[in-house]
């Protein structure tokens, strides 16, 4: 099971945290969002307690209740935290392993002792057996999975700062792994240079180390972060503070060799204090792409470190368990008399790429490949404004899968209210919409369209998508961010009443004056002012004008849902057919629309250039009135033919 949490504000800045209460969001399996506030002011009151080996029982309880309250709040609109509890406790009763992965995109969330989260029965989350928790950064780096076999182990240690009981750890490691060679696989008085040289030598010999086990002290670094205390190579008796950045630089060239790093050190996965949370050592190595990292968030006892070492390597070397199961065995071996069980953390590798291809926002580019398209595709048509992915997921209600890919059709690489503003811009937008549709192929059967684009572009894309099932979503008035389905191609039209009324219909005499060209207006959410008509058509009384007006009167709320839109589409198709039947030599219909974007896209599906007059689209802007869009109407002009 996975709970993914990110900050609502500054979601792409993982360390932009000031210690104040923050809103965090998550999404359920069907894509529905959940949001809650985490009271960091309350957390900070308890923070100092958890920098000690034994926080008071009162602090533990308050922290456990605070974390539980947050999870209950953020998941209450989804499946609820109780469903996770029940699943975990049920698995424990059956002696089955069920993991709960926390995926965080905000660095401060890693600083919380999630193992202490209170369950409904008063127990702590981290006491469930086998230990269920894994942690992961929500980033795009694809780490390879750890190898099923453990491989060669490098035991590197430094007693800079104080005694670390290295001989007891070494004895535990030798007992668990009989093939461990002290002469070749131990690195004493660890420093950055000696570590680099040891890893390089092993690679050159063709026997690279697969697991790096580091034993040392850990502590605060000036500036509020935490690091490791190693030996200064220039002053052997002087300790040297090593932060995650420097260790990551040394391990970077060997990232492909290493399957796991074990940090037997206090605060190895502590991301730092408020205002200085730039990631702990464990987080830096996890983000480097090392498949598995084991570290302690809080102080780690000597006995706990030794117990963990012996049990971990017995599970790896003798019982041949994979690293994640071996960590669970090591966790079970920890004493209940300390909080080592709440402190040790396992940073999990990302799932295989195949399991993580969903949930991406893919900006369409004609020159770039699109990942394998799903049967139901969500498309955000972003010309004038962006469409929030969370709003799309909420409106989809699971129809395109729980964590759908979203393809953003953004022909200009940006959004602006005045786009498109040149003939070249219009052609670019029309062409890119054509290119997207041409890429859909036969794998896609349904398109879910969210449009913030001019009405002619919506009409055009709806026309191009006439071969696919289509649902078009409409944002509520006032740009609230809430979208509902405005059109569903599978919806039968209403039979109760007509959607349009004919405000004007030309007679044969008027048509002959127009020389085969008719003007048509679609007036739904507002009426087109006579002055705008006159400016568009060049006369106050245009003879060949078809005015289709919402029968219930123009209003932003006149379209009640997909049934009304389906009725409007049927009637629009019938009007185009009627024009063709009554005036066989009609060549063009000039179309001006004042309607919701979802209706414009739906009307496009009714247009058939093979059996109806060619539709010419006109776009309205207050500053310029109705201006023709450079679209051929789906008709390929023959050389020499005049438009």
mmCIF file of C-alpha atoms in Angstrom, residues 322-519:
data_model
loop_
_atom_site.group_PDB
_atom_site.id
_atom_site.type_symbol
_atom_site.label_atom_id
_atom_site.label_comp_id
_atom_site.label_asym_id
_atom_site.label_seq_id
_atom_site.Cartn_x
_atom_site.Cartn_y
_atom_site.Cartn_z
ATOM 1 C CA UNK A 322 16.118 -10.124 -0.323
ATOM 2 C CA UNK A 323 17.185 -6.892 1.350
ATOM 3 C CA UNK A 324 13.662 -5.662 2.190
ATOM 4 C CA UNK A 325 12.747 -8.919 3.937
ATOM 5 C CA UNK A 326 16.154 -9.011 5.644
ATOM 6 C CA UNK A 327 15.448 -5.553 7.059
ATOM 7 C CA UNK A 328 12.169 -6.841 8.504
ATOM 8 C CA UNK A 329 14.060 -9.682 10.180
ATOM 9 C CA UNK A 330 16.590 -7.215 11.567
ATOM 10 C CA UNK A 331 13.784 -5.032 12.856
ATOM 11 C CA UNK A 332 12.216 -7.985 14.684
ATOM 12 C CA UNK A 333 15.522 -8.584 16.480
ATOM 13 C CA UNK A 334 15.578 -5.108 18.049
ATOM 14 C CA UNK A 335 14.936 -4.795 21.762
ATOM 15 C CA UNK A 336 11.603 -3.426 22.961
ATOM 16 C CA UNK A 337 13.418 -1.609 25.774
ATOM 17 C CA UNK A 338 14.753 1.091 23.441
ATOM 18 C CA UNK A 339 13.258 3.127 20.599
ATOM 19 C CA UNK A 340 15.600 1.657 17.989
ATOM 20 C CA UNK A 341 12.532 -0.022 16.435
ATOM 21 C CA UNK A 342 10.973 3.417 15.893
ATOM 22 C CA UNK A 343 14.195 4.966 14.646
ATOM 23 C CA UNK A 344 15.453 2.541 11.998
ATOM 24 C CA UNK A 345 14.078 3.257 8.533
ATOM 25 C CA UNK A 346 14.184 1.459 5.214
ATOM 26 C CA UNK A 347 14.283 3.612 2.087
ATOM 27 C CA UNK A 348 12.703 1.534 -0.625
ATOM 28 C CA UNK A 349 13.603 1.426 -4.296
ATOM 29 C CA UNK A 350 11.099 2.792 -6.737
ATOM 30 C CA UNK A 351 8.765 0.178 -8.163
ATOM 31 C CA UNK A 352 9.639 -1.108 -11.643
ATOM 32 C CA UNK A 353 9.100 1.396 -14.429
ATOM 33 C CA UNK A 354 6.130 -0.628 -15.708
ATOM 34 C CA UNK A 355 4.311 0.021 -12.440
ATOM 35 C CA UNK A 356 5.110 3.715 -12.412
ATOM 36 C CA UNK A 357 4.262 4.811 -15.959
ATOM 37 C CA UNK A 358 0.840 6.051 -14.890
ATOM 38 C CA UNK A 359 0.148 9.366 -13.237
ATOM 39 C CA UNK A 360 2.438 11.484 -15.416
ATOM 40 C CA UNK A 361 1.652 14.839 -17.001
ATOM 41 C CA UNK A 362 3.020 14.578 -20.526
ATOM 42 C CA UNK A 363 3.274 17.783 -22.555
ATOM 43 C CA UNK A 364 2.626 16.697 -26.136
ATOM 44 C CA UNK A 365 5.385 17.349 -28.630
ATOM 45 C CA UNK A 366 5.118 16.208 -32.254
ATOM 46 C CA UNK A 367 8.818 15.288 -32.206
ATOM 47 C CA UNK A 368 8.861 13.341 -28.932
ATOM 48 C CA UNK A 369 7.530 9.838 -28.299
ATOM 49 C CA UNK A 370 4.482 9.385 -26.079
ATOM 50 C CA UNK A 371 4.490 6.490 -23.607
ATOM 51 C CA UNK A 372 2.159 3.644 -24.413
ATOM 52 C CA UNK A 373 -1.298 5.173 -24.489
ATOM 53 C CA UNK A 374 -4.065 3.780 -22.295
ATOM 54 C CA UNK A 375 -7.474 2.746 -23.555
ATOM 55 C CA UNK A 376 -8.984 5.872 -21.991
ATOM 56 C CA UNK A 377 -6.856 8.996 -22.420
ATOM 57 C CA UNK A 378 -7.177 12.264 -20.478
ATOM 58 C CA UNK A 379 -6.254 15.377 -22.492
ATOM 59 C CA UNK A 380 -5.828 18.923 -21.190
ATOM 60 C CA UNK A 381 -6.141 21.448 -24.034
ATOM 61 C CA UNK A 382 -4.171 24.397 -22.635
ATOM 62 C CA UNK A 383 -4.079 27.503 -24.795
ATOM 63 C CA UNK A 384 -5.444 30.346 -22.666
ATOM 64 C CA UNK A 385 -5.175 28.798 -19.189
ATOM 65 C CA UNK A 386 -3.742 25.696 -17.517
ATOM 66 C CA UNK A 387 -5.888 22.843 -16.272
ATOM 67 C CA UNK A 388 -4.943 21.555 -12.822
ATOM 68 C CA UNK A 389 -4.223 17.781 -12.926
ATOM 69 C CA UNK A 390 -5.822 17.284 -9.499
ATOM 70 C CA UNK A 391 -9.058 18.851 -10.768
ATOM 71 C CA UNK A 392 -9.024 16.537 -13.778
ATOM 72 C CA UNK A 393 -8.489 13.465 -11.624
ATOM 73 C CA UNK A 394 -11.352 14.478 -9.364
ATOM 74 C CA UNK A 395 -13.706 15.040 -12.317
ATOM 75 C CA UNK A 396 -12.753 11.732 -13.937
ATOM 76 C CA UNK A 397 -13.914 9.827 -10.852
ATOM 77 C CA UNK A 398 -11.690 6.877 -11.734
ATOM 78 C CA UNK A 399 -12.905 6.505 -15.331
ATOM 79 C CA UNK A 400 -9.405 6.640 -16.809
ATOM 80 C CA UNK A 401 -7.873 4.617 -13.970
ATOM 81 C CA UNK A 402 -6.886 5.554 -10.456
ATOM 82 C CA UNK A 403 -3.727 7.460 -11.397
ATOM 83 C CA UNK A 404 -4.157 8.424 -15.046
ATOM 84 C CA UNK A 405 -1.607 9.861 -17.405
ATOM 85 C CA UNK A 406 -2.577 13.342 -18.587
ATOM 86 C CA UNK A 407 -1.516 14.532 -22.026
ATOM 87 C CA UNK A 408 -1.285 18.326 -22.152
ATOM 88 C CA UNK A 409 -1.900 19.789 -25.604
ATOM 89 C CA UNK A 410 -0.097 23.115 -25.266
ATOM 90 C CA UNK A 411 0.759 24.256 -28.817
ATOM 91 C CA UNK A 412 2.653 27.389 -27.750
ATOM 92 C CA UNK A 413 4.580 25.994 -24.794
ATOM 93 C CA UNK A 414 2.860 28.565 -22.604
ATOM 94 C CA UNK A 415 -0.642 29.829 -21.916
ATOM 95 C CA UNK A 416 -1.969 33.354 -22.377
ATOM 96 C CA UNK A 417 -5.378 34.955 -22.731
ATOM 97 C CA UNK A 418 -4.561 36.456 -26.149
ATOM 98 C CA UNK A 419 -3.430 33.231 -27.852
ATOM 99 C CA UNK A 420 -3.550 32.508 -30.746
ATOM 100 C CA UNK A 421 -3.022 36.073 -31.979
ATOM 101 C CA UNK A 422 -1.674 35.648 -35.528
ATOM 102 C CA UNK A 423 -2.606 33.552 -38.538
ATOM 103 C CA UNK A 424 0.584 31.598 -38.008
ATOM 104 C CA UNK A 425 -0.415 30.910 -34.393
ATOM 105 C CA UNK A 426 -3.812 29.579 -35.434
ATOM 106 C CA UNK A 427 -2.270 27.273 -38.011
ATOM 107 C CA UNK A 428 0.236 26.015 -35.462
ATOM 108 C CA UNK A 429 -2.510 25.208 -32.948
ATOM 109 C CA UNK A 430 -4.678 23.467 -35.540
ATOM 110 C CA UNK A 431 -1.732 21.473 -36.847
ATOM 111 C CA UNK A 432 -0.639 20.305 -33.415
ATOM 112 C CA UNK A 433 -4.167 19.146 -32.578
ATOM 113 C CA UNK A 434 -4.136 17.156 -35.827
ATOM 114 C CA UNK A 435 -0.775 15.658 -34.908
ATOM 115 C CA UNK A 436 -2.020 14.556 -31.507
ATOM 116 C CA UNK A 437 -5.096 12.879 -32.970
ATOM 117 C CA UNK A 438 -2.953 11.147 -35.585
ATOM 118 C CA UNK A 439 -0.869 9.615 -32.770
ATOM 119 C CA UNK A 440 -3.841 8.075 -30.942
ATOM 120 C CA UNK A 441 -4.067 5.010 -33.165
ATOM 121 C CA UNK A 442 -6.286 2.097 -32.222
ATOM 122 C CA UNK A 443 -5.125 1.653 -28.617
ATOM 123 C CA UNK A 444 -7.206 4.604 -27.418
ATOM 124 C CA UNK A 445 -10.964 4.076 -27.472
ATOM 125 C CA UNK A 446 -12.103 6.974 -25.265
ATOM 126 C CA UNK A 447 -10.803 10.522 -24.875
ATOM 127 C CA UNK A 448 -11.573 12.650 -21.820
ATOM 128 C CA UNK A 449 -11.124 16.265 -22.933
ATOM 129 C CA UNK A 450 -10.641 19.274 -20.635
ATOM 130 C CA UNK A 451 -10.400 22.441 -22.676
ATOM 131 C CA UNK A 452 -9.238 25.965 -21.959
ATOM 132 C CA UNK A 453 -8.921 27.004 -25.562
ATOM 133 C CA UNK A 454 -10.825 29.278 -27.991
ATOM 134 C CA UNK A 455 -14.118 27.856 -29.256
ATOM 135 C CA UNK A 456 -12.932 27.328 -32.867
ATOM 136 C CA UNK A 457 -10.058 25.157 -31.596
ATOM 137 C CA UNK A 458 -12.474 23.167 -29.420
ATOM 138 C CA UNK A 459 -14.806 22.682 -32.416
ATOM 139 C CA UNK A 460 -11.897 21.546 -34.570
ATOM 140 C CA UNK A 461 -10.579 19.058 -32.017
ATOM 141 C CA UNK A 462 -14.073 17.672 -31.418
ATOM 142 C CA UNK A 463 -14.413 17.177 -35.170
ATOM 143 C CA UNK A 464 -11.048 15.403 -35.379
ATOM 144 C CA UNK A 465 -12.034 13.101 -32.493
ATOM 145 C CA UNK A 466 -15.289 11.992 -34.137
ATOM 146 C CA UNK A 467 -13.920 8.437 -34.532
ATOM 147 C CA UNK A 468 -13.360 8.048 -30.793
ATOM 148 C CA UNK A 469 -15.730 7.948 -27.865
ATOM 149 C CA UNK A 470 -15.524 11.353 -26.246
ATOM 150 C CA UNK A 471 -16.321 12.936 -22.916
ATOM 151 C CA UNK A 472 -15.793 16.697 -22.712
ATOM 152 C CA UNK A 473 -15.620 18.380 -19.323
ATOM 153 C CA UNK A 474 -16.683 21.919 -18.495
ATOM 154 C CA UNK A 475 -15.271 24.069 -15.705
ATOM 155 C CA UNK A 476 -17.842 25.616 -13.429
ATOM 156 C CA UNK A 477 -18.522 29.290 -13.917
ATOM 157 C CA UNK A 478 -16.048 31.580 -12.169
ATOM 158 C CA UNK A 479 -12.982 29.371 -12.775
ATOM 159 C CA UNK A 480 -13.520 27.501 -9.550
ATOM 160 C CA UNK A 481 -11.276 24.614 -10.586
ATOM 161 C CA UNK A 482 -14.216 22.208 -10.398
ATOM 162 C CA UNK A 483 -15.056 20.400 -13.626
ATOM 163 C CA UNK A 484 -18.081 18.315 -14.547
ATOM 164 C CA UNK A 485 -18.950 16.325 -17.645
ATOM 165 C CA UNK A 486 -20.595 18.582 -20.237
ATOM 166 C CA UNK A 487 -20.779 16.068 -23.080
ATOM 167 C CA UNK A 488 -20.695 12.302 -23.379
ATOM 168 C CA UNK A 489 -20.798 10.794 -26.851
ATOM 169 C CA UNK A 490 -22.479 7.703 -25.377
ATOM 170 C CA UNK A 491 -25.322 9.781 -23.903
ATOM 171 C CA UNK A 492 -28.646 9.675 -25.746
ATOM 172 C CA UNK A 493 -30.230 13.089 -26.350
ATOM 173 C CA UNK A 494 -33.175 14.379 -24.382
ATOM 174 C CA UNK A 495 -36.509 13.762 -26.051
ATOM 175 C CA UNK A 496 -38.483 16.119 -23.849
ATOM 176 C CA UNK A 497 -37.849 19.450 -25.554
ATOM 177 C CA UNK A 498 -35.801 21.088 -28.256
ATOM 178 C CA UNK A 499 -32.532 22.703 -27.327
ATOM 179 C CA UNK A 500 -32.428 25.380 -30.067
ATOM 180 C CA UNK A 501 -35.032 27.679 -31.488
ATOM 181 C CA UNK A 502 -34.669 29.334 -34.884
ATOM 182 C CA UNK A 503 -34.321 33.036 -34.237
ATOM 183 C CA UNK A 504 -33.682 33.578 -37.954
ATOM 184 C CA UNK A 505 -33.763 31.372 -41.039
ATOM 185 C CA UNK A 506 -33.184 32.751 -44.567
ATOM 186 C CA UNK A 507 -35.637 32.336 -47.413
ATOM 187 C CA UNK A 508 -34.626 31.387 -50.924
ATOM 188 C CA UNK A 509 -34.406 35.004 -52.019
ATOM 189 C CA UNK A 510 -32.003 35.849 -49.219
ATOM 190 C CA UNK A 511 -29.919 32.837 -50.047
ATOM 191 C CA UNK A 512 -29.541 33.814 -53.697
ATOM 192 C CA UNK A 513 -28.203 37.202 -52.608
ATOM 193 C CA UNK A 514 -25.584 35.506 -50.442
ATOM 194 C CA UNK A 515 -24.103 33.559 -53.385
ATOM 195 C CA UNK A 516 -23.841 30.228 -51.607
ATOM 196 C CA UNK A 517 -22.547 31.519 -48.279
ATOM 197 C CA UNK A 518 -24.610 31.476 -45.117
ATOM 198 C CA UNK A 519 -23.788 32.816 -41.685
#
